[in-house]
PDB file of C-alpha atoms in Angstrom:
ATOM      1  CA  MET A   1      83.083  15.016  88.221  1.00 50.00           C
ATOM      2  CA  SER A   2      82.973  13.900  91.816  1.00 50.00           C
ATOM      3  CA  SER A   3      79.295  14.775  92.055  1.00 52.00           C
ATOM      4  CA  LYS A   4      78.512  12.581  89.075  1.00 54.00           C
ATOM      5  CA  ILE A   5      80.414   9.683  90.620  1.00 54.00           C
ATOM      6  CA  LEU A   6      78.509  10.096  93.902  1.00 44.00           C
ATOM      7  CA  PHE A   7      75.213  10.190  92.047  1.00 45.00           C
ATOM      8  CA  LEU A   8      76.016   7.016  90.107  1.00 50.00           C
ATOM      9  CA  PHE A   9      77.079   5.274  93.301  1.00 45.00           C
ATOM     10  CA  THR A  10      73.811   6.187  95.016  1.00 49.00           C
ATOM     11  CA  ILE A  11      71.785   4.862  92.084  1.00 52.00           C
ATOM     12  CA  SER A  12      73.743   1.629  92.066  1.00 52.00           C
ATOM     13  CA  VAL A  13      73.191   1.050  95.787  1.00 41.00           C
ATOM     14  CA  SER A  14      69.462   1.721  95.434  1.00 46.00           C
ATOM     15  CA  ILE A  15      69.112  -0.720  92.572  1.00 49.00           C
ATOM     16  CA  PHE A  16      71.075  -3.353  94.483  1.00 42.00           C
ATOM     17  CA  THR A  17      68.914  -3.025  97.573  1.00 41.00           C
ATOM     18  CA  LEU A  18      65.778  -3.614  95.500  1.00 44.00           C
ATOM     19  CA  PHE A  19      66.857  -7.196  94.927  1.00 45.00           C
ATOM     20  CA  LEU A  20      67.610  -7.835  98.572  1.00 44.00           C
ATOM     21  CA  PRO A  21      64.833  -9.056 100.927  1.00 46.00           C
ATOM     22  CA  THR A  22      63.547  -6.273 103.104  1.00 47.00           C
ATOM     23  CA  ASN A  23      63.519  -8.589 106.134  1.00 52.00           C
ATOM     24  CA  SER A  24      63.928 -12.206 107.038  1.00 66.00           C
ATOM     25  CA  ASP A  25      60.233 -12.821 107.835  1.00 78.00           C
ATOM     26  CA  ILE A  26      59.414 -14.489 104.552  1.00 86.00           C
ATOM     27  CA  VAL A  27      62.471 -16.730 104.907  1.00 88.00           C
ATOM     28  CA  SER A  28      61.396 -17.828 108.379  1.00 87.00           C
ATOM     29  CA  ASP A  29      57.798 -18.271 107.251  1.00 87.00           C
ATOM     30  CA  ARG A  30      58.913 -20.412 104.338  1.00 90.00           C
ATOM     31  CA  ALA A  31      60.920 -22.651 106.662  1.00 88.00           C
ATOM     32  CA  THR A  32      57.910 -23.031 108.957  1.00 86.00           C
ATOM     33  CA  LEU A  33      55.609 -23.978 106.088  1.00 88.00           C
ATOM     34  CA  LEU A  34      58.125 -26.536 104.865  1.00 87.00           C
ATOM     35  CA  SER A  35      58.183 -28.024 108.369  1.00 85.00           C
ATOM     36  CA  ILE A  36      54.399 -28.310 108.236  1.00 82.00           C
ATOM     37  CA  ARG A  37      54.698 -29.929 104.837  1.00 82.00           C
ATOM     38  CA  SER A  38      57.039 -32.590 106.192  1.00 83.00           C
ATOM     39  CA  ALA A  39      55.037 -33.182 109.407  1.00 82.00           C
ATOM     40  CA  LEU A  40      51.636 -33.655 107.766  1.00 80.00           C
ATOM     41  CA  ARG A  41      50.299 -35.740 104.947  1.00 77.00           C
ATOM     42  CA  GLY A  42      47.734 -34.531 102.483  1.00 72.00           C
ATOM     43  CA  ARG A  43      47.384 -31.813  99.901  1.00 69.00           C
ATOM     44  CA  SER A  44      50.051 -29.680 101.567  1.00 61.00           C
ATOM     45  CA  LEU A  45      52.463 -31.847  99.578  1.00 63.00           C
ATOM     46  CA  LEU A  46      51.282 -29.909  96.528  1.00 75.00           C
ATOM     47  CA  TRP A  47      53.417 -27.001  97.720  1.00 84.00           C
ATOM     48  CA  ASN A  48      56.194 -26.819  95.175  1.00 85.00           C
ATOM     49  CA  ILE A  49      59.458 -25.902  96.877  1.00 85.00           C
ATOM     50  CA  THR A  50      60.758 -24.422  93.649  1.00 88.00           C
ATOM     51  CA  SER A  51      57.895 -21.887  93.538  1.00 89.00           C
ATOM     52  CA  PRO A  52      57.682 -18.669  95.566  1.00 91.00           C
ATOM     53  CA  THR A  53      56.138 -19.123  99.006  1.00 90.00           C
ATOM     54  CA  CYS A  54      53.330 -16.660  98.373  1.00 91.00           C
ATOM     55  CA  SER A  55      52.169 -18.658  95.338  1.00 90.00           C
ATOM     56  CA  TRP A  56      51.470 -21.836  97.324  1.00 90.00           C
ATOM     57  CA  PRO A  57      47.789 -22.876  97.637  1.00 88.00           C
ATOM     58  CA  GLY A  58      46.187 -21.478 100.785  1.00 87.00           C
ATOM     59  CA  VAL A  59      49.062 -19.103 101.569  1.00 91.00           C
ATOM     60  CA  ILE A  60      48.278 -15.381 101.555  1.00 90.00           C
ATOM     61  CA  CYS A  61      51.139 -12.939 101.995  1.00 92.00           C
ATOM     62  CA  SER A  62      51.386  -9.243 102.661  1.00 90.00           C
ATOM     63  CA  PRO A  63      51.209  -6.879  99.664  1.00 90.00           C
ATOM     64  CA  ASP A  64      54.998  -6.586  99.570  1.00 90.00           C
ATOM     65  CA  LYS A  65      55.413 -10.400  99.816  1.00 88.00           C
ATOM     66  CA  SER A  66      57.523  -9.990 102.931  1.00 89.00           C
ATOM     67  CA  SER A  67      55.556 -12.233 105.306  1.00 88.00           C
ATOM     68  CA  VAL A  68      52.707 -14.732 105.492  1.00 88.00           C
ATOM     69  CA  LEU A  69      49.503 -13.176 106.847  1.00 87.00           C
ATOM     70  CA  GLU A  70      46.869 -15.887 106.343  1.00 85.00           C
ATOM     71  CA  LEU A  71      46.856 -19.637 105.960  1.00 84.00           C
ATOM     72  CA  HIS A  72      43.668 -21.226 104.538  1.00 84.00           C
ATOM     73  CA  LEU A  73      43.772 -25.044 104.588  1.00 81.00           C
ATOM     74  CA  PRO A  74      40.148 -26.182 105.149  1.00 80.00           C
ATOM     75  CA  GLY A  75      39.158 -29.643 103.938  1.00 79.00           C
ATOM     76  CA  MET A  76      42.620 -30.366 102.564  1.00 79.00           C
ATOM     77  CA  GLY A  77      42.731 -33.944 103.849  1.00 81.00           C
ATOM     78  CA  LEU A  78      45.622 -33.180 106.190  1.00 81.00           C
ATOM     79  CA  LEU A  79      46.660 -36.099 108.418  1.00 82.00           C
ATOM     80  CA  GLY A  80      48.906 -36.290 111.460  1.00 81.00           C
ATOM     81  CA  GLN A  81      49.861 -34.218 114.483  1.00 79.00           C
ATOM     82  CA  ILE A  82      51.064 -30.636 114.422  1.00 74.00           C
ATOM     83  CA  PRO A  83      54.319 -30.141 116.359  1.00 73.00           C
ATOM     84  CA  PRO A  84      53.772 -27.835 119.365  1.00 70.00           C
ATOM     85  CA  GLY A  85      54.678 -24.197 118.797  1.00 68.00           C
ATOM     86  CA  LEU A  86      55.205 -24.634 115.091  1.00 71.00           C
ATOM     87  CA  PHE A  87      52.758 -21.951 113.992  1.00 69.00           C
ATOM     88  CA  SER A  88      54.175 -19.504 116.513  1.00 70.00           C
ATOM     89  CA  ASN A  89      57.082 -19.027 114.107  1.00 75.00           C
ATOM     90  CA  LEU A  90      54.666 -17.302 111.710  1.00 77.00           C
ATOM     91  CA  THR A  91      54.982 -14.007 113.532  1.00 77.00           C
ATOM     92  CA  LYS A  92      52.724 -11.990 111.224  1.00 80.00           C
ATOM     93  CA  LEU A  93      50.016 -14.636 110.868  1.00 78.00           C
ATOM     94  CA  ASN A  94      46.554 -13.266 111.727  1.00 76.00           C
ATOM     95  CA  PHE A  95      44.258 -15.925 110.251  1.00 76.00           C
ATOM     96  CA  LEU A  96      44.567 -19.701 110.352  1.00 76.00           C
ATOM     97  CA  SER A  97      41.944 -22.185 109.145  1.00 77.00           C
ATOM     98  CA  LEU A  98      42.502 -25.935 109.517  1.00 77.00           C
ATOM     99  CA  ARG A  99      38.870 -27.043 109.771  1.00 75.00           C
ATOM    100  CA  TYR A 100      37.547 -30.345 108.460  1.00 78.00           C
ATOM    101  CA  ASN A 101      40.833 -32.222 108.294  1.00 78.00           C
ATOM    102  CA  ALA A 102      42.052 -35.329 110.115  1.00 77.00           C
ATOM    103  CA  LEU A 103      44.463 -33.631 112.501  1.00 76.00           C
ATOM    104  CA  SER A 104      44.965 -35.063 115.978  1.00 72.00           C
ATOM    105  CA  GLY A 105      46.938 -34.515 119.142  1.00 67.00           C
ATOM    106  CA  VAL A 106      46.764 -31.656 121.616  1.00 63.00           C
ATOM    107  CA  ILE A 107      45.353 -28.378 120.348  1.00 62.00           C
ATOM    108  CA  PRO A 108      48.142 -25.795 119.873  1.00 58.00           C
ATOM    109  CA  ALA A 109      47.753 -22.452 121.591  1.00 55.00           C
ATOM    110  CA  ASN A 110      47.707 -20.459 118.374  1.00 51.00           C
ATOM    111  CA  HIS A 111      45.073 -22.316 116.354  1.00 51.00           C
ATOM    112  CA  PHE A 112      41.891 -20.485 115.479  1.00 56.00           C
ATOM    113  CA  MET A 113      39.732 -22.453 113.005  1.00 57.00           C
ATOM    114  CA  ILE A 114      40.178 -26.174 113.737  1.00 58.00           C
ATOM    115  CA  CYS A 115      36.612 -27.552 113.660  1.00 59.00           C
ATOM    116  CA  GLY A 116      36.015 -31.030 112.302  1.00 58.00           C
ATOM    117  CA  ASN A 117      39.358 -32.521 113.398  1.00 61.00           C
ATOM    118  CA  GLY A 118      40.352 -34.993 116.094  1.00 58.00           C
ATOM    119  CA  PHE A 119      42.052 -32.716 118.609  1.00 63.00           C
ATOM    120  CA  SER A 120      41.721 -33.857 122.220  1.00 63.00           C
ATOM    121  CA  GLY A 121      42.428 -32.440 125.657  1.00 62.00           C
ATOM    122  CA  GLN A 122      41.588 -28.991 126.959  1.00 64.00           C
ATOM    123  CA  ILE A 123      41.647 -25.594 125.294  1.00 65.00           C
ATOM    124  CA  PRO A 124      44.731 -23.659 126.441  1.00 59.00           C
ATOM    125  CA  ASP A 125      44.510 -20.080 127.627  1.00 60.00           C
ATOM    126  CA  LEU A 126      44.568 -18.014 124.462  1.00 57.00           C
ATOM    127  CA  ASN A 127      45.469 -14.349 124.246  1.00 56.00           C
ATOM    128  CA  LEU A 128      43.483 -13.581 121.118  1.00 54.00           C
ATOM    129  CA  PRO A 129      42.128 -10.236 119.913  1.00 51.00           C
ATOM    130  CA  SER A 130      38.391  -9.800 120.363  1.00 48.00           C
ATOM    131  CA  MET A 131      37.814  -9.786 116.606  1.00 45.00           C
ATOM    132  CA  VAL A 132      39.488 -13.160 115.996  1.00 58.00           C
ATOM    133  CA  GLN A 133      37.137 -15.892 114.796  1.00 63.00           C
ATOM    134  CA  PHE A 134      37.441 -19.052 116.881  1.00 70.00           C
ATOM    135  CA  ASN A 135      35.923 -22.450 116.086  1.00 73.00           C
ATOM    136  CA  VAL A 136      36.626 -25.905 117.559  1.00 74.00           C
ATOM    137  CA  LEU A 137      33.440 -27.582 116.331  1.00 71.00           C
ATOM    138  CA  ASN A 138      33.392 -31.413 116.289  1.00 73.00           C
ATOM    139  CA  ASN A 139      36.625 -32.185 118.136  1.00 75.00           C
ATOM    140  CA  GLN A 140      37.380 -34.506 121.051  1.00 74.00           C
ATOM    141  CA  LEU A 141      37.963 -31.636 123.469  1.00 77.00           C
ATOM    142  CA  ASN A 142      36.923 -31.600 127.126  1.00 80.00           C
ATOM    143  CA  GLY A 143      37.245 -29.433 130.204  1.00 82.00           C
ATOM    144  CA  SER A 144      36.159 -25.857 130.763  1.00 84.00           C
ATOM    145  CA  ILE A 145      36.165 -23.096 128.175  1.00 82.00           C
ATOM    146  CA  PRO A 146      38.642 -20.285 128.973  1.00 78.00           C
ATOM    147  CA  SER A 147      36.988 -17.120 130.228  1.00 77.00           C
ATOM    148  CA  ASN A 148      38.377 -15.029 127.373  1.00 73.00           C
ATOM    149  CA  LEU A 149      36.446 -17.251 124.928  1.00 76.00           C
ATOM    150  CA  ALA A 150      33.112 -16.956 126.747  1.00 76.00           C
ATOM    151  CA  GLY A 151      31.992 -14.329 124.248  1.00 77.00           C
ATOM    152  CA  GLN A 152      32.384 -16.664 121.279  1.00 78.00           C
ATOM    153  CA  PRO A 153      29.191 -18.074 119.718  1.00 80.00           C
ATOM    154  CA  LYS A 154      27.837 -21.328 121.120  1.00 82.00           C
ATOM    155  CA  ASP A 155      28.041 -22.992 117.714  1.00 80.00           C
ATOM    156  CA  ALA A 156      31.838 -22.748 117.844  1.00 78.00           C
ATOM    157  CA  PHE A 157      31.958 -25.389 120.619  1.00 80.00           C
ATOM    158  CA  LEU A 158      29.282 -27.875 119.521  1.00 80.00           C
ATOM    159  CA  GLY A 159      30.218 -31.511 119.068  1.00 81.00           C
ATOM    160  CA  THR A 160      32.682 -31.456 121.993  1.00 82.00           C
ATOM    161  CA  SER A 161      32.647 -32.322 125.714  1.00 80.00           C
ATOM    162  CA  LEU A 162      33.465 -28.775 126.793  1.00 84.00           C
ATOM    163  CA  CYS A 163      31.577 -26.908 129.497  1.00 86.00           C
ATOM    164  CA  GLY A 164      31.268 -23.364 130.762  1.00 85.00           C
ATOM    165  CA  LYS A 165      30.049 -20.233 129.039  1.00 80.00           C
ATOM    166  CA  PRO A 166      28.626 -20.050 126.429  1.00 82.00           C
ATOM    167  CA  LEU A 167      27.738 -23.742 127.047  1.00 84.00           C
ATOM    168  CA  ASP A 168      26.245 -25.291 130.188  1.00 83.00           C
ATOM    169  CA  SER A 169      27.946 -24.798 133.520  1.00 83.00           C
ATOM    170  CA  CYS A 170      30.685 -27.270 134.427  1.00 83.00           C
ATOM    171  CA  ASP A 171      29.090 -28.090 137.810  1.00 78.00           C
ATOM    172  CA  GLY A 172      26.146 -29.642 135.944  1.00 60.00           C
ATOM    173  CA  SER A 173      23.532 -27.491 137.698  1.00 52.00           C
ATOM    174  CA  SER A 174      21.790 -26.312 134.558  1.00 47.00           C
ATOM    175  CA  SER A 175      21.936 -29.701 132.917  1.00 44.00           C
ATOM    176  CA  SER A 176      20.613 -31.459 136.046  1.00 42.00           C
ATOM    177  CA  ILE A 177      17.713 -29.014 136.266  1.00 43.00           C
ATOM    178  CA  GLY A 178      16.883 -29.662 132.645  1.00 45.00           C
ATOM    179  CA  GLU A 179      17.045 -33.414 133.196  1.00 46.00           C
ATOM    180  CA  GLY A 180      14.790 -33.100 136.263  1.00 46.00           C
ATOM    181  CA  LYS A 181      12.197 -31.243 134.227  1.00 46.00           C
ATOM    182  CA  LYS A 182      12.347 -33.885 131.547  1.00 46.00           C
ATOM    183  CA  LYS A 183      11.863 -36.634 134.144  1.00 47.00           C
ATOM    184  CA  LYS A 184       8.864 -34.846 135.681  1.00 51.00           C
ATOM    185  CA  LEU A 185       7.287 -34.341 132.309  1.00 54.00           C
ATOM    186  CA  SER A 186       7.825 -37.938 131.301  1.00 65.00           C
ATOM    187  CA  GLY A 187       6.397 -39.187 134.627  1.00 68.00           C
ATOM    188  CA  GLY A 188       3.296 -37.020 134.261  1.00 71.00           C
ATOM    189  CA  ALA A 189       2.834 -38.181 130.713  1.00 77.00           C
ATOM    190  CA  ILE A 190       3.054 -41.819 131.798  1.00 82.00           C
ATOM    191  CA  ALA A 191       0.539 -41.237 134.617  1.00 80.00           C
ATOM    192  CA  GLY A 192      -1.858 -39.558 132.203  1.00 81.00           C
ATOM    193  CA  ILE A 193      -1.590 -42.445 129.779  1.00 87.00           C
ATOM    194  CA  VAL A 194      -2.276 -45.000 132.546  1.00 84.00           C
ATOM    195  CA  ILE A 195      -5.283 -43.085 133.881  1.00 88.00           C
ATOM    196  CA  GLY A 196      -6.694 -42.687 130.391  1.00 86.00           C
ATOM    197  CA  CYS A 197      -6.342 -46.408 129.715  1.00 89.00           C
ATOM    198  CA  VAL A 198      -8.091 -47.322 133.003  1.00 86.00           C
ATOM    199  CA  VAL A 199     -10.982 -44.931 132.367  1.00 86.00           C
ATOM    200  CA  GLY A 200     -11.365 -46.191 128.824  1.00 87.00           C
ATOM    201  CA  LEU A 201     -11.412 -49.799 130.023  1.00 88.00           C
ATOM    202  CA  LEU A 202     -14.087 -49.025 132.636  1.00 88.00           C
ATOM    203  CA  LEU A 203     -16.258 -47.304 130.043  1.00 87.00           C
ATOM    204  CA  LEU A 204     -15.908 -50.287 127.733  1.00 87.00           C
ATOM    205  CA  LEU A 205     -16.907 -52.709 130.507  1.00 87.00           C
ATOM    206  CA  CYS A 206     -19.945 -50.594 131.410  1.00 87.00           C
ATOM    207  CA  LEU A 207     -21.018 -50.484 127.775  1.00 85.00           C
ATOM    208  CA  LEU A 208     -20.710 -54.256 127.452  1.00 85.00           C
ATOM    209  CA  PHE A 209     -22.682 -54.749 130.699  1.00 82.00           C
ATOM    210  CA  PHE A 210     -25.603 -52.593 129.544  1.00 82.00           C
ATOM    211  CA  CYS A 211     -25.651 -54.251 126.125  1.00 84.00           C
ATOM    212  CA  CYS A 212     -25.759 -57.718 127.666  1.00 83.00           C
ATOM    213  CA  ARG A 213     -28.467 -56.697 130.123  1.00 78.00           C
ATOM    214  CA  LYS A 214     -30.633 -55.217 127.373  1.00 75.00           C
ATOM    215  CA  ARG A 215     -30.196 -58.290 125.242  1.00 74.00           C
ATOM    216  CA  GLY A 216     -31.204 -60.531 128.207  1.00 71.00           C
ATOM    217  CA  LYS A 217     -34.439 -58.575 128.697  1.00 68.00           C
ATOM    218  CA  LYS A 218     -35.336 -58.964 125.032  1.00 67.00           C
ATOM    219  CA  GLU A 219     -34.734 -62.718 125.178  1.00 65.00           C
ATOM    220  CA  THR A 220     -36.939 -63.011 128.316  1.00 67.00           C
ATOM    221  CA  ARG A 221     -39.821 -61.192 126.622  1.00 64.00           C
ATOM    222  CA  SER A 222     -39.526 -63.359 123.521  1.00 63.00           C
ATOM    223  CA  ALA A 223     -39.652 -66.489 125.667  1.00 60.00           C
ATOM    224  CA  ASP A 224     -42.839 -65.310 127.450  1.00 60.00           C
ATOM    225  CA  VAL A 225     -44.616 -64.531 124.182  1.00 54.00           C
ATOM    226  CA  GLY A 226     -43.626 -67.920 122.776  1.00 58.00           C
ATOM    227  CA  ALA A 227     -44.993 -69.702 125.827  1.00 57.00           C
ATOM    228  CA  VAL A 228     -48.391 -67.953 125.556  1.00 50.00           C
ATOM    229  CA  SER A 229     -48.762 -68.731 121.855  1.00 54.00           C
ATOM    230  CA  LYS A 230     -47.922 -72.394 122.469  1.00 52.00           C
ATOM    231  CA  GLN A 231     -50.572 -72.577 125.186  1.00 53.00           C
ATOM    232  CA  VAL A 232     -53.267 -71.249 122.820  1.00 48.00           C
ATOM    233  CA  GLU A 233     -52.221 -73.695 120.114  1.00 50.00           C
ATOM    234  CA  VAL A 234     -52.458 -76.572 122.546  1.00 46.00           C
ATOM    235  CA  GLU A 235     -55.934 -75.622 123.882  1.00 49.00           C
ATOM    236  CA  MET A 236     -57.615 -75.117 120.504  1.00 50.00           C
ATOM    237  CA  PRO A 237     -57.323 -78.729 119.281  1.00 50.00           C
ATOM    238  CA  GLU A 238     -59.006 -79.986 122.493  1.00 49.00           C
ATOM    239  CA  GLU A 239     -62.089 -77.863 121.823  1.00 47.00           C
ATOM    240  CA  ARG A 240     -62.248 -79.067 118.229  1.00 47.00           C
ATOM    241  CA  GLY A 241     -62.082 -82.652 119.473  1.00 46.00           C
ATOM    242  CA  VAL A 242     -65.465 -82.134 121.179  1.00 44.00           C
ATOM    243  CA  GLU A 243     -66.990 -81.192 117.822  1.00 45.00           C
ATOM    244  CA  SER A 244     -65.955 -84.440 116.155  1.00 45.00           C
ATOM    245  CA  ASN A 245     -67.294 -86.655 118.945  1.00 49.00           C
ATOM    246  CA  GLY A 246     -70.517 -84.873 119.902  1.00 48.00           C
ATOM    247  CA  GLY A 247     -72.502 -84.267 116.647  1.00 50.00           C
ATOM    248  CA  LYS A 248     -74.755 -81.302 117.016  1.00 48.00           C
ATOM    249  CA  ASP A 249     -73.873 -80.902 120.641  1.00 51.00           C
ATOM    250  CA  GLY A 250     -70.260 -80.843 119.690  1.00 51.00           C
ATOM    251  CA  PHE A 251     -70.947 -78.287 117.005  1.00 50.00           C
ATOM    252  CA  LEU A 252     -72.783 -76.081 119.464  1.00 49.00           C
ATOM    253  CA  GLY A 253     -69.974 -76.532 121.955  1.00 50.00           C
ATOM    254  CA  SER A 254     -67.498 -75.399 119.355  1.00 49.00           C
ATOM    255  CA  ALA A 255     -69.596 -72.419 118.496  1.00 47.00           C
ATOM    256  CA  ILE A 256     -69.900 -71.458 122.124  1.00 48.00           C
ATOM    257  CA  ALA A 257     -66.155 -71.866 122.527  1.00 45.00           C
ATOM    258  CA  ALA A 258     -65.551 -69.705 119.488  1.00 44.00           C
ATOM    259  CA  ILE A 259     -67.857 -67.068 120.909  1.00 46.00           C
ATOM    260  CA  GLY A 260     -65.994 -67.205 124.185  1.00 48.00           C
ATOM    261  CA  VAL A 261     -62.642 -66.820 122.483  1.00 44.00           C
ATOM    262  CA  GLY A 262     -63.578 -64.152 119.977  1.00 46.00           C
ATOM    263  CA  GLY A 263     -65.611 -62.092 122.404  1.00 47.00           C
ATOM    264  CA  GLY A 264     -68.313 -61.396 119.704  1.00 46.00           C
ATOM    265  CA  PHE A 265     -71.700 -62.769 118.490  1.00 46.00           C
ATOM    266  CA  LEU A 266     -72.341 -65.875 116.402  1.00 44.00           C
ATOM    267  CA  PHE A 267     -75.613 -66.282 114.411  1.00 44.00           C
ATOM    268  CA  LEU A 268     -76.628 -69.843 113.450  1.00 42.00           C
ATOM    269  CA  CYS A 269     -79.086 -70.268 110.567  1.00 46.00           C
ATOM    270  CA  GLY A 270     -81.031 -73.453 109.492  1.00 46.00           C
TER     271      GLY A 270
END
């Protein structure tokens, strides 16, 4: 009889413990998410407080629903500033994405994917595992990149004023060298353009000079030929005038003149 009572008591305790939370992580995580909901504006307001925490959009819990493991809130239109240290209360959180929102303020030390926001200031020293994905693309961040993030891809820091590996050095040595090369190249290109223009102008002037000179020679020759032809035309009427005034003598004079001009023979009959 006593054994049956002990067995029933054990079963009752086991059934009762099934309805009790295994730990307080999910309770703490729920309180943290509600604090985020009240601090920010946007689609996070769609989290229904009457629904289980693990059913909220963007919230991924562990298989036993005991804690929040991932928080995916990209492009949710979130506005405002995140209170410092708020996400540190999510003790089991291993993935956080807040990219492409309108968040501002100083970047918290436990944010991973925050590209496309308005965070400003410097990146704090982060103690992140090597496999964690980190992205602060298109934020108003400045200063040097922490050494433990030097192995992250360069694309994760574009659109910021950060310096150091994997970007250019903070002392500006690499950037100044690059700018010097650009200035040298641009100066050489300008010099080449100027020299080319001068040479082209000289060639054009030489071509115009030779064309004008050739045209002047042709005009001089044409003038000489015209003068000779006018002289012949003027002399011929004078010789014909002798013919009209001298009868036969004039006729003979004309014939002789014609012979002299033509350089041939003239036969007179009758």
